[in-house]
Amino acid sequence: MSNRIRIKDIALRAGVSVGTVDRVLHNRSNVSKKAVVKVQEALKEMDYQPNMYASALAYNKNYLFYLLIPKHEKEAYWDEVELGVKECERIRSDFRIEVAIAYYDRSEPTSLVETGEQCLAKNPDGLILVPTTLEATRQLTDRLHQASIPFVMLDSYMPDLRPLAFFGQDSFQSGYFAARMFMLLAGGEKEVMLMKHLNRGKSISKQQANREVGFRHYMGDHFPAVSILEVCLDIHDSMEQFDSQLEEFFTSHPNVHHCITLGAHAAIVGKFLLRTNRREVQIMGYDFTPQNNKCMREGSVSFLVCQHAFMQGYQCVDALFRAIVLKKEVTPVNYMPIELLTPENIDFYRRKSY
């Protein structure tokens, strides 16, 4: 078996010293080209597979990774990502990995680049990035490529920027799936509400924009007669302003009984409905957050589409670990499962890092 091959076995086959084999295996200097060829031929003949874990441990190097993530409220979707990141850091602690977390302001176009530059000043070995606009993200990823720092994309996929890997949902398919499930609730309706959480009139993420494309594609194909009425809530507004907009909408549209939001903020509408006792309106949203969970248990949210944020965070760090520490290839595109939570199965939704 290849994992039982000893250095002295390789040395005997190659006709060189044990020290020469050790230097070749660890890419050290002071080895003649002739000796290198002999050792490489012996390794090939013996089908030698190095123990990458042992080699990485023996190297005894410190590694610094950064998670560059939007600022967020406590107990939000991103908290689960952070927990997954920290769990992988703990599991890989023998390899002297540290994962630092930096926060940028998604509402400010320059914040991603500015915060990214602060991370670059620390000379990290790798970076996990939640993108904003293509233009801003490209500015940062160009700098990462120039510095030869591998990066993994989380949440939104921008293949032209050449990340090492991506972890997240297929957002078009996710939106298409959400529309199909939503219309199981609202199949007989003439009007439905689409709540959009925006940043000065623009989508707060490419992922949510792509989900909307998938959602509208399904609706156009299967329910073209259903009117999709938009309610746009700006992230800079207060809860009082949200309530005022929602009150105006539901007063003006008494026949709307179903609402969908393609982001993690279903609880904004859910809590409003519970406060105003509008039990006839049901919501579908995204992500297993404590507030969404609470609204589902109290009856204002019917479905949540989830994507295992904890698992995404864990696997992003693990991808950097495998690529940078173990020198292994990683799968470039990693789509998360599109999972549907209801009041009946929400208790069985667990964190998984596999």
Coordinates of C-alpha atoms in Angstrom, one line a residue:
M1 CA 0.0 0.0 0.0
S2 CA 1.3 3.5 -0.9
N3 CA 0.8 4.8 2.6
R4 CA 3.2 2.2 4.0
I5 CA 6.1 3.3 1.8
R6 CA 9.0 4.6 3.9
I7 CA 11.6 7.2 2.9
K8 CA 14.3 4.5 3.2
D9 CA 12.3 2.3 0.7
I10 CA 12.3 5.2 -1.8
A11 CA 16.0 5.8 -1.2
L12 CA 16.8 2.1 -1.8
R13 CA 14.8 2.1 -5.1
A14 CA 16.4 5.4 -6.3
G15 CA 19.9 4.5 -5.2
V16 CA 20.3 7.7 -3.2
S17 CA 20.5 8.7 0.4
V18 CA 17.6 9.1 2.8
G19 CA 18.5 12.7 3.2
T20 CA 18.3 13.3 -0.6
V21 CA 14.8 11.8 -0.7
D22 CA 13.7 14.0 2.2
R23 CA 15.0 17.1 0.4
V24 CA 13.2 16.2 -2.8
L25 CA 9.9 15.5 -1.0
H26 CA 10.1 18.8 0.7
N27 CA 11.4 20.8 -2.3
R28 CA 14.6 21.8 -0.5
S29 CA 17.8 22.9 -2.3
N30 CA 21.2 21.2 -2.6
V31 CA 20.0 18.3 -4.7
S32 CA 21.4 17.5 -8.1
K33 CA 19.1 17.3 -11.1
K34 CA 20.2 13.7 -11.6
A35 CA 19.2 12.8 -8.0
V36 CA 15.9 14.6 -8.4
V37 CA 15.1 12.6 -11.5
K38 CA 16.1 9.3 -9.8
V39 CA 13.8 10.0 -6.8
Q40 CA 10.9 11.2 -9.0
E41 CA 11.1 8.0 -11.1
A42 CA 11.2 5.9 -7.9
L43 CA 8.1 7.7 -6.6
K44 CA 6.3 7.1 -9.8
E45 CA 7.2 3.4 -9.9
M46 CA 6.2 2.9 -6.3
D47 CA 2.9 4.9 -6.7
Y48 CA 3.9 6.9 -3.7
Q49 CA 1.2 9.2 -2.3
P50 CA 2.6 11.7 0.3
N51 CA 0.7 12.2 3.5
M52 CA -0.3 15.8 3.0
Y53 CA -1.6 16.1 6.5
A54 CA 1.6 15.0 8.1
S55 CA 3.6 17.3 5.8
A56 CA 1.5 20.3 6.6
L57 CA 1.8 19.6 10.3
A58 CA 5.5 19.2 10.0
Y59 CA 5.8 22.5 8.1
N60 CA 4.7 24.3 11.3
K61 CA 3.5 27.5 9.5
N62 CA 0.9 30.0 10.7
Y63 CA -1.9 30.7 8.3
L64 CA -4.1 33.8 8.3
F65 CA -7.4 33.8 6.5
Y66 CA -10.0 36.6 6.4
L67 CA -13.8 36.5 6.1
L68 CA -15.0 39.7 4.5
I69 CA -18.7 39.9 5.3
P70 CA -21.4 42.6 5.5
K71 CA -22.2 44.3 8.7
H72 CA -25.3 42.8 10.2
E73 CA -27.6 42.7 13.1
K74 CA -27.2 40.1 15.8
E75 CA -28.9 36.8 15.1
A76 CA -29.0 37.4 11.4
Y77 CA -28.3 35.0 8.6
W78 CA -24.6 36.0 8.6
D79 CA -24.2 34.9 12.2
E80 CA -24.6 31.3 11.0
V81 CA -21.9 31.8 8.4
E82 CA -19.6 33.1 11.1
L83 CA -20.3 30.1 13.4
G84 CA -19.5 27.7 10.5
V85 CA -16.2 29.6 9.8
K86 CA -15.2 29.5 13.5
E87 CA -16.1 25.8 13.7
C88 CA -13.7 24.9 10.8
E89 CA -11.0 27.1 12.4
R90 CA -11.4 25.0 15.6
I91 CA -11.4 21.7 13.7
R92 CA -8.2 22.7 11.8
S93 CA -6.5 24.3 14.8
D94 CA -3.7 21.8 14.7
F95 CA -2.6 23.4 11.4
R96 CA -2.2 26.8 13.0
I97 CA -5.0 28.4 11.1
E98 CA -6.5 31.7 12.2
V99 CA -9.6 33.2 10.6
A100 CA -10.2 36.9 11.2
I101 CA -13.5 38.6 10.4
A102 CA -13.8 42.0 8.8
Y103 CA -17.1 43.8 8.2
Y104 CA -18.0 46.2 5.4
D105 CA -21.0 48.4 5.0
R106 CA -23.2 47.0 2.1
S107 CA -25.0 50.4 1.8
E108 CA -21.7 52.2 1.0
P109 CA -20.3 51.5 -2.5
T110 CA -16.7 52.1 -1.4
S111 CA -16.8 50.1 1.8
L112 CA -16.0 46.7 0.4
V113 CA -12.8 47.9 -1.3
E114 CA -11.7 50.0 1.7
T115 CA -12.2 47.2 4.1
G116 CA -10.6 44.7 1.7
E117 CA -7.5 46.9 1.6
Q118 CA -7.3 46.8 5.4
C119 CA -7.3 43.0 5.2
L120 CA -4.6 43.0 2.5
A121 CA -2.4 45.1 4.8
K122 CA -2.3 42.1 7.1
N123 CA -0.8 39.9 4.3
P124 CA -3.4 37.1 4.6
D125 CA -2.9 33.7 3.0
G126 CA -6.4 33.5 1.7
L127 CA -9.7 35.4 1.8
I128 CA -13.5 34.6 1.9
L129 CA -15.5 37.3 0.2
V130 CA -19.2 38.2 0.1
P131 CA -19.5 40.3 -3.1
T132 CA -21.4 43.5 -3.6
T133 CA -21.7 45.1 -7.1
L134 CA -19.6 43.6 -9.9
E135 CA -17.6 46.9 -10.2
A136 CA -16.7 47.2 -6.6
T137 CA -15.9 43.5 -6.2
R138 CA -13.7 43.5 -9.3
Q139 CA -11.6 46.3 -7.8
L140 CA -10.9 44.1 -4.8
T141 CA -10.4 40.9 -6.6
D142 CA -8.0 42.5 -9.1
R143 CA -5.9 43.5 -6.0
L144 CA -6.1 39.9 -4.7
H145 CA -4.9 38.5 -8.0
Q146 CA -2.0 40.9 -8.1
A147 CA -1.0 39.9 -4.6
S148 CA -1.5 36.1 -5.5
I149 CA -3.9 35.7 -2.7
P150 CA -6.5 33.0 -3.3
F151 CA -10.1 33.9 -2.5
V152 CA -13.4 32.1 -2.2
M153 CA -16.7 33.7 -3.0
L154 CA -19.7 33.2 -0.7
D155 CA -23.4 33.9 -1.4
S156 CA -23.0 35.4 -4.9
Y157 CA -21.1 33.9 -7.8
M158 CA -19.1 36.1 -10.2
P159 CA -17.2 33.6 -12.4
D160 CA -15.4 36.3 -14.5
L161 CA -13.5 37.4 -11.3
R162 CA -11.9 33.9 -11.2
P163 CA -12.3 32.9 -7.6
L164 CA -10.7 29.7 -6.2
A165 CA -14.2 28.4 -5.4
F166 CA -17.8 29.5 -4.8
F167 CA -20.2 28.3 -2.2
G168 CA -23.9 29.3 -2.3
Q169 CA -27.2 28.4 -4.0
D170 CA -27.9 28.4 -7.7
S171 CA -29.9 31.6 -7.2
F172 CA -31.9 31.4 -10.4
Q173 CA -33.0 27.9 -9.6
S174 CA -33.7 28.9 -6.0
G175 CA -36.0 31.7 -7.2
Y176 CA -37.7 29.4 -9.7
F177 CA -38.2 26.8 -6.9
A178 CA -39.5 29.5 -4.5
A179 CA -42.1 30.6 -7.0
R180 CA -43.3 27.0 -7.5
M181 CA -43.7 26.4 -3.7
F182 CA -45.2 29.9 -3.2
M183 CA -48.0 29.2 -5.7
L184 CA -49.0 26.1 -3.9
L185 CA -50.2 28.6 -1.3
A186 CA -51.4 31.3 -3.7
G187 CA -52.5 29.3 -6.7
G188 CA -56.0 30.8 -6.7
E189 CA -55.0 34.4 -6.2
K190 CA -55.2 37.2 -8.8
E191 CA -52.6 39.4 -6.9
V192 CA -49.6 38.6 -4.8
M193 CA -47.1 40.8 -2.9
L194 CA -43.3 40.8 -3.5
M195 CA -41.5 42.5 -0.7
K196 CA -38.1 43.8 -1.8
H197 CA -35.4 45.0 0.7
L198 CA -33.4 47.5 -1.3
N199 CA -30.4 49.9 -0.8
R200 CA -31.4 53.2 -2.3
G201 CA -33.5 51.5 -5.0
K202 CA -31.0 48.8 -5.8
S203 CA -31.0 45.1 -4.8
I204 CA -28.7 44.5 -1.9
S205 CA -27.1 41.5 -3.5
K206 CA -26.6 39.9 -6.9
Q207 CA -28.0 36.7 -5.4
Q208 CA -31.4 38.3 -4.6
A209 CA -31.5 39.9 -8.0
N210 CA -31.0 36.5 -9.6
R211 CA -33.6 34.9 -7.4
E212 CA -36.1 37.5 -8.7
V213 CA -35.2 36.6 -12.3
G214 CA -35.9 32.9 -11.5
F215 CA -39.1 33.8 -9.6
R216 CA -40.5 35.9 -12.4
H217 CA -39.5 33.4 -15.0
Y218 CA -41.6 30.7 -13.3
M219 CA -44.5 33.1 -12.8
G220 CA -44.5 34.2 -16.4
D221 CA -44.5 30.6 -17.6
H222 CA -47.1 29.2 -15.3
F223 CA -49.2 32.1 -13.8
P224 CA -49.0 34.9 -16.3
A225 CA -52.3 36.3 -15.2
V226 CA -51.3 36.8 -11.6
S227 CA -50.2 40.4 -10.8
I228 CA -47.0 40.8 -8.8
L229 CA -47.3 43.9 -6.6
E230 CA -44.0 45.2 -5.3
V231 CA -43.4 46.8 -1.9
C232 CA -39.9 48.2 -1.7
L233 CA -38.5 48.8 1.8
D234 CA -35.1 50.6 2.0
I235 CA -32.5 49.3 4.4
H236 CA -31.9 52.9 5.6
D237 CA -35.5 53.3 6.8
S238 CA -36.8 52.6 10.3
M239 CA -39.2 50.0 11.5
E240 CA -41.8 52.7 11.9
Q241 CA -41.4 53.7 8.2
F242 CA -41.7 50.0 7.2
D243 CA -44.9 49.7 9.2
S244 CA -46.3 52.8 7.6
Q245 CA -45.6 51.4 4.1
L246 CA -47.0 48.0 4.9
E247 CA -50.1 49.5 6.5
E248 CA -50.7 51.6 3.4
F249 CA -50.2 48.6 1.1
F250 CA -52.5 46.2 2.9
T251 CA -55.2 48.9 3.3
S252 CA -55.0 49.6 -0.4
H253 CA -55.0 45.9 -1.4
P254 CA -57.4 44.1 0.9
N255 CA -57.5 41.1 -1.5
V256 CA -53.8 40.3 -1.2
H257 CA -53.3 37.3 1.0
H258 CA -49.9 36.1 0.1
C259 CA -46.5 37.7 0.3
I260 CA -43.0 36.5 -0.8
T261 CA -39.6 38.0 -0.1
L262 CA -36.5 36.7 -1.8
G263 CA -34.2 37.7 1.1
A264 CA -33.8 37.0 4.8
H265 CA -36.2 39.6 6.0
A266 CA -39.6 37.9 6.0
A267 CA -39.9 38.8 9.7
I268 CA -40.3 42.5 8.8
V269 CA -43.7 41.7 7.3
G270 CA -44.4 38.8 9.6
K271 CA -44.1 40.8 12.8
F272 CA -46.2 43.6 11.2
L273 CA -49.0 41.1 10.4
L274 CA -48.9 39.7 13.9
R275 CA -49.1 43.2 15.5
T276 CA -52.0 44.2 13.3
N277 CA -53.7 40.8 13.6
R278 CA -53.9 40.2 9.8
R279 CA -54.0 36.4 10.2
E280 CA -55.4 36.0 6.6
V281 CA -52.0 36.9 5.0
Q282 CA -49.3 34.3 4.7
I283 CA -45.6 34.9 3.9
M284 CA -42.8 32.9 2.2
G285 CA -39.2 34.0 2.7
Y286 CA -35.6 32.9 3.0
D287 CA -33.2 31.7 5.6
F288 CA -33.3 30.2 9.1
T289 CA -32.9 33.3 11.3
P290 CA -34.3 33.6 14.8
Q291 CA -36.8 36.2 13.8
N292 CA -38.1 34.2 10.8
N293 CA -38.2 31.1 13.0
K294 CA -40.3 33.0 15.6
C295 CA -42.8 34.2 12.9
M296 CA -43.1 30.7 11.5
R297 CA -43.9 29.3 14.9
E298 CA -46.5 32.1 15.5
G299 CA -48.2 31.5 12.2
S300 CA -47.3 34.4 9.9
V301 CA -44.6 32.6 7.9
S302 CA -45.6 29.4 6.0
F303 CA -42.4 28.5 4.2
L304 CA -38.7 29.3 4.4
V305 CA -36.2 28.5 1.7
C306 CA -32.9 27.7 3.4
Q307 CA -29.3 27.0 2.2
H308 CA -27.3 26.0 5.3
A309 CA -25.4 29.2 6.1
F310 CA -23.4 27.3 8.7
M311 CA -22.2 24.7 6.2
Q312 CA -21.3 27.4 3.7
G313 CA -19.0 29.2 6.2
Y314 CA -17.4 25.9 7.3
Q315 CA -16.7 24.7 3.7
C316 CA -15.3 28.1 2.6
V317 CA -12.6 27.9 5.2
D318 CA -12.1 24.2 4.5
A319 CA -11.6 25.0 0.7
L320 CA -8.8 27.5 1.6
F321 CA -7.3 25.0 4.0
R322 CA -7.2 22.2 1.3
A323 CA -5.9 24.5 -1.4
I324 CA -3.3 26.5 0.6
V325 CA -2.2 24.2 3.4
L326 CA -2.6 20.8 1.7
K327 CA -1.9 22.0 -1.8
K328 CA -4.9 20.1 -3.1
E329 CA -7.3 21.0 -5.9
V330 CA -10.7 22.1 -4.8
T331 CA -14.1 22.0 -6.6
P332 CA -14.6 25.4 -8.2
V333 CA -18.4 25.6 -8.0
N334 CA -20.2 24.3 -5.0
Y335 CA -24.0 24.7 -5.0
M336 CA -25.8 24.4 -1.6
P337 CA -29.0 22.4 -1.3
I338 CA -32.3 24.3 -1.8
E339 CA -34.2 23.3 1.3
L340 CA -37.8 24.1 2.3
L341 CA -38.7 24.6 5.9
T342 CA -42.3 24.4 7.2
P343 CA -43.7 24.6 10.8
E344 CA -43.7 20.7 10.7
N345 CA -40.0 20.2 9.9
I346 CA -38.3 23.3 11.3
D347 CA -37.3 21.5 14.5
F348 CA -35.2 19.0 12.5
Y349 CA -33.1 21.6 10.7
R350 CA -29.6 21.3 12.1
R351 CA -26.2 22.7 11.5
K352 CA -24.1 20.5 9.3
S353 CA -20.5 20.9 8.2
Y354 CA -20.1 17.9 6.0

